[in-house]
Short mmCIF file of C-alpha atoms in Angstrom, two decimals:
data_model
loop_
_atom_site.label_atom_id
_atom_site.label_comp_id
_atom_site.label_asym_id
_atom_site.label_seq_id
_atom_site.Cartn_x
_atom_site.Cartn_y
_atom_site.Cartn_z
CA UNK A 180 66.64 101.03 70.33
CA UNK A 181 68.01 101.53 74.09
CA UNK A 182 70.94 103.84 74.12
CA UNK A 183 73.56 101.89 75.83
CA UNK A 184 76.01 104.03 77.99
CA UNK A 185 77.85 100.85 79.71
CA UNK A 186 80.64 99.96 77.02
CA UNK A 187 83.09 99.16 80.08
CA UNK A 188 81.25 96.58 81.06
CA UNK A 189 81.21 95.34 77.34
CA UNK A 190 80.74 96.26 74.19
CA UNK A 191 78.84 95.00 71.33
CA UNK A 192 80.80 92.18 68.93
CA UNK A 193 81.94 94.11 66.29
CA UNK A 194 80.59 92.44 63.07
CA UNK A 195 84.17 91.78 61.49
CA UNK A 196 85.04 90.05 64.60
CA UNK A 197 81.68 87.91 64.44
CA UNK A 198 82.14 86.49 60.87
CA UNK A 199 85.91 85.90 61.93
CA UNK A 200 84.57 83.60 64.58
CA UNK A 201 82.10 82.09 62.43
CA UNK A 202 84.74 81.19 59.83
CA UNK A 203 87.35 80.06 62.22
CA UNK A 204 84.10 78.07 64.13
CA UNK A 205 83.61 75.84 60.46
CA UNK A 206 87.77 74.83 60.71
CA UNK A 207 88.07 71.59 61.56
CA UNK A 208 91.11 69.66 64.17
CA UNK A 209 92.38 70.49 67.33
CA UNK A 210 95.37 72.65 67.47
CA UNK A 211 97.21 70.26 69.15
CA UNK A 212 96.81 67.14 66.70
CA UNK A 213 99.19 66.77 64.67
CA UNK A 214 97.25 65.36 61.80
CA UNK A 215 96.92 68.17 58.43
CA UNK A 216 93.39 69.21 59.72
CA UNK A 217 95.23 69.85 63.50
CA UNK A 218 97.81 71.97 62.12
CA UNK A 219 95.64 73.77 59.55
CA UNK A 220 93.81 75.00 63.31
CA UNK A 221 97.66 75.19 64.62
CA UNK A 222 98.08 77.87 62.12
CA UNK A 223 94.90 80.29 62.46
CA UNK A 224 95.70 80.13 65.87
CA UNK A 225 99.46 81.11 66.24
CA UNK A 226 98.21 83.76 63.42
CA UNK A 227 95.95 85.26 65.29
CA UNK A 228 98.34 84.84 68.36
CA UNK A 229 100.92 87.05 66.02
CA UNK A 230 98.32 89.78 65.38
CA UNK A 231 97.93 90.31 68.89
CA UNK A 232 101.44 90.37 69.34
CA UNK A 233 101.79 93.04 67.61
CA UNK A 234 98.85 95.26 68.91
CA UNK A 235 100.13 94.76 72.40
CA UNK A 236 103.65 95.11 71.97
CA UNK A 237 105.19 92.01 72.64
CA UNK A 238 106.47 88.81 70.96
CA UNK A 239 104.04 86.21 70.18
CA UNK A 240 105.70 83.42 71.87
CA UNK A 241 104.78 85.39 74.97
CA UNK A 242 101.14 85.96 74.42
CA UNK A 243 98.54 83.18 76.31
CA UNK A 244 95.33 82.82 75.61
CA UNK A 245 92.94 82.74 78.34
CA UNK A 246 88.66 82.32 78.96
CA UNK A 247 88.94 86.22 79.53
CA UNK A 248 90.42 89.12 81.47
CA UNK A 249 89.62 87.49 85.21
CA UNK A 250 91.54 84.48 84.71
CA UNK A 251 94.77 86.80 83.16
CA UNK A 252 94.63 88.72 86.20
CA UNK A 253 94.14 85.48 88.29
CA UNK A 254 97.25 83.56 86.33
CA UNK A 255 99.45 86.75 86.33
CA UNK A 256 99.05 87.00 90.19
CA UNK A 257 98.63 83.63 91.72
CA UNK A 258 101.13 82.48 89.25
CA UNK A 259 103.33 85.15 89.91
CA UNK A 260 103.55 84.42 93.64
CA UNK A 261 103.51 80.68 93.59
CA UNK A 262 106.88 81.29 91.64
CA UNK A 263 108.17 83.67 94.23
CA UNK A 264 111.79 83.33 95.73
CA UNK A 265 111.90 81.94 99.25
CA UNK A 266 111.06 84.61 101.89
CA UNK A 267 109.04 86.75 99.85
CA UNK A 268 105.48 87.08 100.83
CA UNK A 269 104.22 90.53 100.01
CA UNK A 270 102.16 91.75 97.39
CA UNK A 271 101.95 95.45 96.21
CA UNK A 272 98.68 96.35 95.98
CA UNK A 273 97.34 99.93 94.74
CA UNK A 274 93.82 100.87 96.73
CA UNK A 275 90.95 100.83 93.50
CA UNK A 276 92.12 97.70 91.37
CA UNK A 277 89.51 95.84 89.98
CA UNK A 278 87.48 93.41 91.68
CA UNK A 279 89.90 90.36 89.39
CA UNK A 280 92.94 91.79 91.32
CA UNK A 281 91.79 92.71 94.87
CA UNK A 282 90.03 89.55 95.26
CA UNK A 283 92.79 87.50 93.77
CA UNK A 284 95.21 88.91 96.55
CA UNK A 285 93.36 88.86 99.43
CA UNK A 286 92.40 85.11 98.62
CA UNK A 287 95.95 84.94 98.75
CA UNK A 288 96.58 86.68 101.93
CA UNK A 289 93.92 84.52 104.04
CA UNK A 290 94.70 81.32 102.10
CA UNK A 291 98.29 81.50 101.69
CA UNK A 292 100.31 84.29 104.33
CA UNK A 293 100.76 87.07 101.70
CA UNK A 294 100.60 89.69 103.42
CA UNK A 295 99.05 92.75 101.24
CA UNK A 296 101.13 96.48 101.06
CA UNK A 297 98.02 99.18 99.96
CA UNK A 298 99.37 101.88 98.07
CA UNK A 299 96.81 105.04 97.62
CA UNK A 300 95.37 106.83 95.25
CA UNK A 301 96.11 110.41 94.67
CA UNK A 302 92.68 112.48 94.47
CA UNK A 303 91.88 111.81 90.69
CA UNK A 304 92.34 108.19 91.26
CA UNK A 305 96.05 108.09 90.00
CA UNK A 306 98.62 105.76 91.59
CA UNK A 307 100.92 107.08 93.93
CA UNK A 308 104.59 107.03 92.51
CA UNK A 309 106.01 107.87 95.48
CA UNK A 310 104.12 105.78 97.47
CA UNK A 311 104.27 102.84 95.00
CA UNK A 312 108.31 102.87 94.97
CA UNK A 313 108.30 103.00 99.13
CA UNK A 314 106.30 99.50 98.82
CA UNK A 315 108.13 98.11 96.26
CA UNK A 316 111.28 98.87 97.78
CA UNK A 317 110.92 96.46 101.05
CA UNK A 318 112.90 93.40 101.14
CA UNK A 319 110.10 90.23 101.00
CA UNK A 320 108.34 91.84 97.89
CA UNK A 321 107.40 89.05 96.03
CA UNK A 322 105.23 91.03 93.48
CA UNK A 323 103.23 94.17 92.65
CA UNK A 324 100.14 94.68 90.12
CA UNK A 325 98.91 98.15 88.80
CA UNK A 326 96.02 99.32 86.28
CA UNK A 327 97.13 100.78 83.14
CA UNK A 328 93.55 102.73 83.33
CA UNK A 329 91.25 102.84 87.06
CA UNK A 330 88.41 101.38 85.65
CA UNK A 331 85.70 103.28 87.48
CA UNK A 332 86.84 106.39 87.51
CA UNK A 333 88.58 106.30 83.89
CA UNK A 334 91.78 107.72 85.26
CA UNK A 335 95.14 107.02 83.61
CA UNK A 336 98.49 105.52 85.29
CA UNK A 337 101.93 105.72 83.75
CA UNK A 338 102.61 101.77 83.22
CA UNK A 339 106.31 102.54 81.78
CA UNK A 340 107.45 104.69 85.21
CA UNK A 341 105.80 101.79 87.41
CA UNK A 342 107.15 99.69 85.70
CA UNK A 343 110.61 101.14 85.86
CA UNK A 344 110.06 101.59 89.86
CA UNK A 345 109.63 97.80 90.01
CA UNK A 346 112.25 96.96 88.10
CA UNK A 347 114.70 98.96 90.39
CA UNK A 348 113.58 97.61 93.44
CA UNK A 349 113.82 93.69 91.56
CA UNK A 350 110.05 93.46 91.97
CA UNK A 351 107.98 91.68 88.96
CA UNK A 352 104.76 93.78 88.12
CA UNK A 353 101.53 92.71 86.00
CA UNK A 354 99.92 95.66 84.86
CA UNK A 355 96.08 95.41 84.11
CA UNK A 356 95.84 96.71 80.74
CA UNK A 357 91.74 95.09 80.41
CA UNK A 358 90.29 98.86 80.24
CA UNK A 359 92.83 100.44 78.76
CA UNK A 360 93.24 97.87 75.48
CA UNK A 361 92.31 99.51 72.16
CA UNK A 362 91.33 102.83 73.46
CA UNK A 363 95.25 104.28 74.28
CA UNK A 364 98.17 102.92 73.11
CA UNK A 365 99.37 99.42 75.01
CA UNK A 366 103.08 98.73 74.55
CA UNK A 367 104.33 95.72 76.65
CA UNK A 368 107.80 96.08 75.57
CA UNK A 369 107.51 99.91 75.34
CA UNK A 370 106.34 100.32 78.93
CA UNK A 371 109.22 97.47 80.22
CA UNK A 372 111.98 99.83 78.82
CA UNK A 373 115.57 98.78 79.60
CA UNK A 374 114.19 95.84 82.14
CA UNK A 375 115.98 92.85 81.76
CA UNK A 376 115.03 89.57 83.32
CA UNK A 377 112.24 88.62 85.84
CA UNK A 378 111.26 92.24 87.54
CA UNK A 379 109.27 95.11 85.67
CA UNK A 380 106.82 94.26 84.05
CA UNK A 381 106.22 91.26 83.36
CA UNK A 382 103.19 90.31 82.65
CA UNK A 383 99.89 92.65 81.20
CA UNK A 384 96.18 91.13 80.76
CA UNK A 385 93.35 92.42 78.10
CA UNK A 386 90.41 90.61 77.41
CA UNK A 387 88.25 90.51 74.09
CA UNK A 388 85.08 91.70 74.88
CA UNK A 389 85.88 95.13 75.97
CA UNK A 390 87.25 95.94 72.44
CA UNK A 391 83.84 94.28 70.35
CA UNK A 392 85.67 91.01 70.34
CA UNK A 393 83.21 87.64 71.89
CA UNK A 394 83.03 87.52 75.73
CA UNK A 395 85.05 84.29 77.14
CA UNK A 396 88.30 85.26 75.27
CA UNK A 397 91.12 87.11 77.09
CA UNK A 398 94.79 87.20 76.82
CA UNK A 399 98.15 87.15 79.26
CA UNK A 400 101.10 88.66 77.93
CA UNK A 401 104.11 86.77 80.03
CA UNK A 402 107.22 88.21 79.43
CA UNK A 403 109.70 85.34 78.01
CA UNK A 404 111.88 86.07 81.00
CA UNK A 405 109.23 85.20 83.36
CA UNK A 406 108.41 81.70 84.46
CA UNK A 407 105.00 82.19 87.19
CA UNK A 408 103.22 78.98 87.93
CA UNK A 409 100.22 77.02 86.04
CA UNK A 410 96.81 77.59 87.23
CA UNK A 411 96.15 74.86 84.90
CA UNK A 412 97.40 71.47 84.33
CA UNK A 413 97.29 68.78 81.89
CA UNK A 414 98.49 68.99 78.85
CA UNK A 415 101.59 71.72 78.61
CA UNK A 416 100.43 74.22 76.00
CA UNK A 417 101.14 78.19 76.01
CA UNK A 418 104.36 77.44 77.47
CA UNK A 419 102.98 75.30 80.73
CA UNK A 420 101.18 78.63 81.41
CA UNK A 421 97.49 77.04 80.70
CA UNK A 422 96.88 73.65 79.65
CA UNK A 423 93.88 72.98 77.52
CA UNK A 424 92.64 73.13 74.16
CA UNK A 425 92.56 76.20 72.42
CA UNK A 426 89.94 78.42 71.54
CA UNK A 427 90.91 79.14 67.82
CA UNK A 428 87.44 81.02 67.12
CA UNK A 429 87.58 82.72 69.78
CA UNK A 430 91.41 83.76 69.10
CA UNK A 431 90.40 84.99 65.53
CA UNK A 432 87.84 86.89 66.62
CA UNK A 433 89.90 88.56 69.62
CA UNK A 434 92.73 89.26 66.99
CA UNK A 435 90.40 91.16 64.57
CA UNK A 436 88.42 93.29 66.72
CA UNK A 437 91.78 94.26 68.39
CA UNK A 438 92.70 95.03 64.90
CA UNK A 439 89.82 96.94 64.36
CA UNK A 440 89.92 99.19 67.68
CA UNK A 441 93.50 99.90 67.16
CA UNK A 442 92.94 101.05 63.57
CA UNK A 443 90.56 103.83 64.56
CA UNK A 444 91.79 104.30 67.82
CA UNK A 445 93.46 108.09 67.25
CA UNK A 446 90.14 109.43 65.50
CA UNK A 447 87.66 107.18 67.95
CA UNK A 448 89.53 108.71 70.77
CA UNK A 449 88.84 112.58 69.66
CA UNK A 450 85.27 111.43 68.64
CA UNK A 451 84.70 109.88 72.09
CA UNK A 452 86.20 112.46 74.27
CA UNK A 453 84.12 114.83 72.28
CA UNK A 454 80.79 113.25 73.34
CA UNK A 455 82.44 112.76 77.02
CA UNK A 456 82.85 116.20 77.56
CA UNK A 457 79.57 117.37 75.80
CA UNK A 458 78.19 114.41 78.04
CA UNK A 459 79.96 116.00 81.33
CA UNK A 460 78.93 119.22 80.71
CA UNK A 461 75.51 118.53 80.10
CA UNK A 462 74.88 116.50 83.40
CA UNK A 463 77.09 119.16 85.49
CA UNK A 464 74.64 121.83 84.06
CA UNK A 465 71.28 120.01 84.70
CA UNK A 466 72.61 118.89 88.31
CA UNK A 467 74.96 121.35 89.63
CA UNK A 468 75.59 119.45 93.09
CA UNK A 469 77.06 116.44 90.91
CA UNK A 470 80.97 116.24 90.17
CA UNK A 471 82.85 114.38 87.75
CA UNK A 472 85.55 112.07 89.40
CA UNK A 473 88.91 110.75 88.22
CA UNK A 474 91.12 113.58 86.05
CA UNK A 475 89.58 115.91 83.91
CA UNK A 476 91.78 115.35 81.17
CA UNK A 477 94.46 112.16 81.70
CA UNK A 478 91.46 109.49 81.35
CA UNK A 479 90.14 106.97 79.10
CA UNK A 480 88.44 108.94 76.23
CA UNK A 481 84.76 107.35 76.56
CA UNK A 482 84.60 107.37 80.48
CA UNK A 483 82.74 109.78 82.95
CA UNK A 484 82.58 108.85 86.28
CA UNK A 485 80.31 110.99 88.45
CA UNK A 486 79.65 111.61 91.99
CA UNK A 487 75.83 112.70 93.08
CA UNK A 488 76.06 113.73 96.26
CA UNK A 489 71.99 113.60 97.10
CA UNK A 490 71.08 110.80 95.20
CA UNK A 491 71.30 106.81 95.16
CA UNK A 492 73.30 105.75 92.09
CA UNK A 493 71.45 102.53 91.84
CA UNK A 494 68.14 104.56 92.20
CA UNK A 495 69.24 106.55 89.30
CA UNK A 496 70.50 103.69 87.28
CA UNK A 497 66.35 102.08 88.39
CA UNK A 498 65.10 105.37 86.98
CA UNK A 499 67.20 105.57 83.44
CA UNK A 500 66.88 102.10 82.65
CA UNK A 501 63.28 102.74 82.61
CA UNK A 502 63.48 105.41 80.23
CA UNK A 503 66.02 103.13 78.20
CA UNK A 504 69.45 104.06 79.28
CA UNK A 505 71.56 101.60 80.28
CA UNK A 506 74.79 103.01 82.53
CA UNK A 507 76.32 101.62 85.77
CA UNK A 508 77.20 102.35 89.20
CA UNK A 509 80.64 100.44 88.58
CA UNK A 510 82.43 97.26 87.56
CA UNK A 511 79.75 95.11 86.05
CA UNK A 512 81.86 92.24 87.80
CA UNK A 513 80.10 93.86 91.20
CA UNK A 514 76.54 93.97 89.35
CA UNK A 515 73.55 93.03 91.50
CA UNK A 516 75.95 93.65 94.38
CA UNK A 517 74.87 96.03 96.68
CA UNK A 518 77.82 97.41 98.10
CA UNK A 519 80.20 101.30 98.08
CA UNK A 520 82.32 101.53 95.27
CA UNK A 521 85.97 100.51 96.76
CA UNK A 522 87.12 103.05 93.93
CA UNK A 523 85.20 105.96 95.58
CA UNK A 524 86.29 105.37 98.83
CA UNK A 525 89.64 105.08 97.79
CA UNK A 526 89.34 108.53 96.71
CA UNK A 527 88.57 109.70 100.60
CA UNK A 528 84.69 109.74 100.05
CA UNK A 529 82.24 107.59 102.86
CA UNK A 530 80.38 105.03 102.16
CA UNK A 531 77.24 107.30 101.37
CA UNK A 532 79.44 109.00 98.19
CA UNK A 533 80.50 105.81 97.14
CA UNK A 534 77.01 104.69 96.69
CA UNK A 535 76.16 107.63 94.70
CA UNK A 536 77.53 107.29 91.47
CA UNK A 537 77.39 106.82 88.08
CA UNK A 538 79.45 105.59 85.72
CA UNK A 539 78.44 106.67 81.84
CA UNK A 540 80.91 105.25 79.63
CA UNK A 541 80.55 105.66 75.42
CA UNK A 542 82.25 103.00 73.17
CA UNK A 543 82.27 102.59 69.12
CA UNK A 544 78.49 102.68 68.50
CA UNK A 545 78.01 105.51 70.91
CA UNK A 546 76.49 108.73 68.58
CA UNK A 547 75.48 112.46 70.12
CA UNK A 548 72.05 110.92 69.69
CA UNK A 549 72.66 108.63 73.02
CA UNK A 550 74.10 111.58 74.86
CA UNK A 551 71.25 113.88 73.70
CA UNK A 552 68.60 111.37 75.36
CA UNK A 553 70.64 111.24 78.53
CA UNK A 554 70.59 114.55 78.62
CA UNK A 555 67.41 114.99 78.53
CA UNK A 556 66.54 112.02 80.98
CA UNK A 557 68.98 113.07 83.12
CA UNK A 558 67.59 116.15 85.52
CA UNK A 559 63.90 114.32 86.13
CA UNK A 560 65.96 110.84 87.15
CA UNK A 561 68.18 113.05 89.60
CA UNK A 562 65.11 114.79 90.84
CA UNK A 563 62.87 111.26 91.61
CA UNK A 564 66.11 110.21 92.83
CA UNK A 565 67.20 112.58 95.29
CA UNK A 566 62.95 113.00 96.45
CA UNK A 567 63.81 109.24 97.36
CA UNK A 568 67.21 109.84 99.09
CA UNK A 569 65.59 112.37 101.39
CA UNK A 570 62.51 110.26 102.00
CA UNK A 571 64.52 107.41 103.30
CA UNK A 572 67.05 109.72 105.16
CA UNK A 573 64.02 110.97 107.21
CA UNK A 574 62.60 107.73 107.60
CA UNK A 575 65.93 106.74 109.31
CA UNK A 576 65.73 109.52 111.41
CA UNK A 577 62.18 109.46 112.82
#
């Protein structure tokens, strides 16, 4: 059995969520037919559209289903700016989003004339307030975007003071709630506060598959007093917000593995953070040049992101995945990519740090077991690894 130390990238289905899918995959009708087999699919959906509701804080009428947490991010942004008030063409953008955000702006910056206002990241990968409210506060803002939870580095934002920064400078935000969903508490209408109308947060993705729900499923949560634009057409359901027909298994599935994670997220959290920090230690102790990144304490519970300084991380990932470990150097949605983590450099390290990490992260079928092996594979990998590093540094010398 591999031990599998990559539950950010996903995580297994959770077996309640598969025989929901399997049950709601038998129902017969479309959703949107009107006939009694239709609205017998009409109503497992808008139930499991209610569930959710609740588990991310908001009213159902404002959550939309969508193929997964890339196209939230992409409707929530693109939509978001197509509906932007005349004269406003910048987008706040915090340095480390996820590949689903950064690439969704700058498409928009070379395709369209947004021009793009970086905000930085303190040293443990946390948003700047200060420097967030300076950006937001300009007077052609047409929209800013923030990570509930950096999803390299496993640091923690404060969604509800963001979003209260956008809201006083009349700036709509989508927060990027994808890692953070069923591992701390998400609260759309919690973290909005005393907002009223179209700026604060507005808008918050999460996808299925990163709380044992299938991959392909994700979900927008659009505030009712928002209106951003289609990035689909034909048809008018969810509001206008994304034409189509529904994915009712898929919805019934997402709904009870959200159920599930929430449920035993309090004791999964202390069980997690447990093995994190026995994990941390561990590889600190074995390699005492490597150094965890992101905060020590305000990040997600299963997440360690670490930094070795004389050693490849894809090397090391080569070496542990022969000795049946899987982990990852970063955002799966960058895998087979070989480029520096953005996240890393956004933290002030070169190019040559921010190709020389690992990121171990533990999920609901993770045991002391899987950290044991890693342990224990851990200080001959970094060895092999680093031998390598300084064979191809003199190479490149000579």
């Amino acid at each position: 059995m591999p031990v599998y130390m990559d539950h950010a990238a996903t995580t297994p289905l959770r077996p309640e969520a598969r025989e929901a899918w399997l049950r709601a995959a038998a129902t017969l009708g479309n959703p949107a037919s009107v006939h009694a087999a239709g609205q017998h699919a009409r109503r497992l959906l808008e139930e499991s559209r209610e569930r959710l509701a609740v588990l991310m804080g908001c009213e159902p009428i404002e959550v939309v289903f969508t193929s997964g947490g890339t196209e939230a991010v992409n409707l929530a942004v693109k939509g978001l700016w197509w509906a932007r008030p005349a004269g406003a063409r910048t987008i706040v953008l915090p340095d480390g989003e996820h590949h689903a955000t950064l690439d969704t702006a700058e498409w928009l910056a070379q395709a369209q004339g947004a021009h793009l206002a970086h905000v930085p990241l303190d040293a443990q990968a946390r948003i700047s307030h200060d420097a967030f409210a300076a950006a937001c506060d300009q007077p052609d803002v047409a929209l800013a975007t923030a990570l509930a939870a950096n999803n390299e580095a496993g640091t923690l934002n404060d969604p509800a003071e963001l979003s209260r920064l956008a809201a006083s400078a009349g700036v709509p935000l989508h927060v990027d709630a994808i890692a953070a969903f069923g591992h701390v508490p998400v609260d759309l209408a919690g973290w909005r506060g005393d907002a009223v109308g179209a700026a604060g947060l507005v808008g918050m993705s999460v996808s299925a598959h990163k709380v044992g729900g299938p991959v392909g499923v994700g979900a927008l949560a659009v505030s009712r007093h928002a209106s951003p634009s289609a990035l689909l057409h034909g048809g008018g359901q969810q509001r206008g917000l994304r034409s189509g027909t529904q994915d009712v298994a898929g919805a019934a599935a997402f709904a009870v593995a959200a159920e599930c994670a929430v449920a035993e997220r309090e004791v999964e959290a202390d069980r997690l953070a447990g093995l994190r920090d026995r994990l941390i230690a561990g590889v600190l102790a074995a390699v005492p040049t490597a150094r965890l990144l992101g905060d020590p304490v305000g990040r997600l519970p299963g997440n360690a992101h670490i930094l070795f300084d004389d050693a490849r991380g894809d090397t090391l990932l080569f070496l542990l995945d022969q000795e049946g470990i899987a982990v990852s150097t970063g955002s799966a949605c960058q895998a087979g990519v070989a480029e520096p983590s953005h996240v890393v450099r956004a933290l002030g390290h070169g190019d040559t740090a921010a190709q020389s990490v690992l990121r171990l992260t533990l999920g609901w079928t993770s045991t002391e077991a899987d950290v044991e092996a890693l342990l224990r594979a851990i200080p001959d990998a970094h060895e092999r690894a680093a031998a390598a590093a300084r064979r191809a540094g003199s190479a490149a010398r000579s």
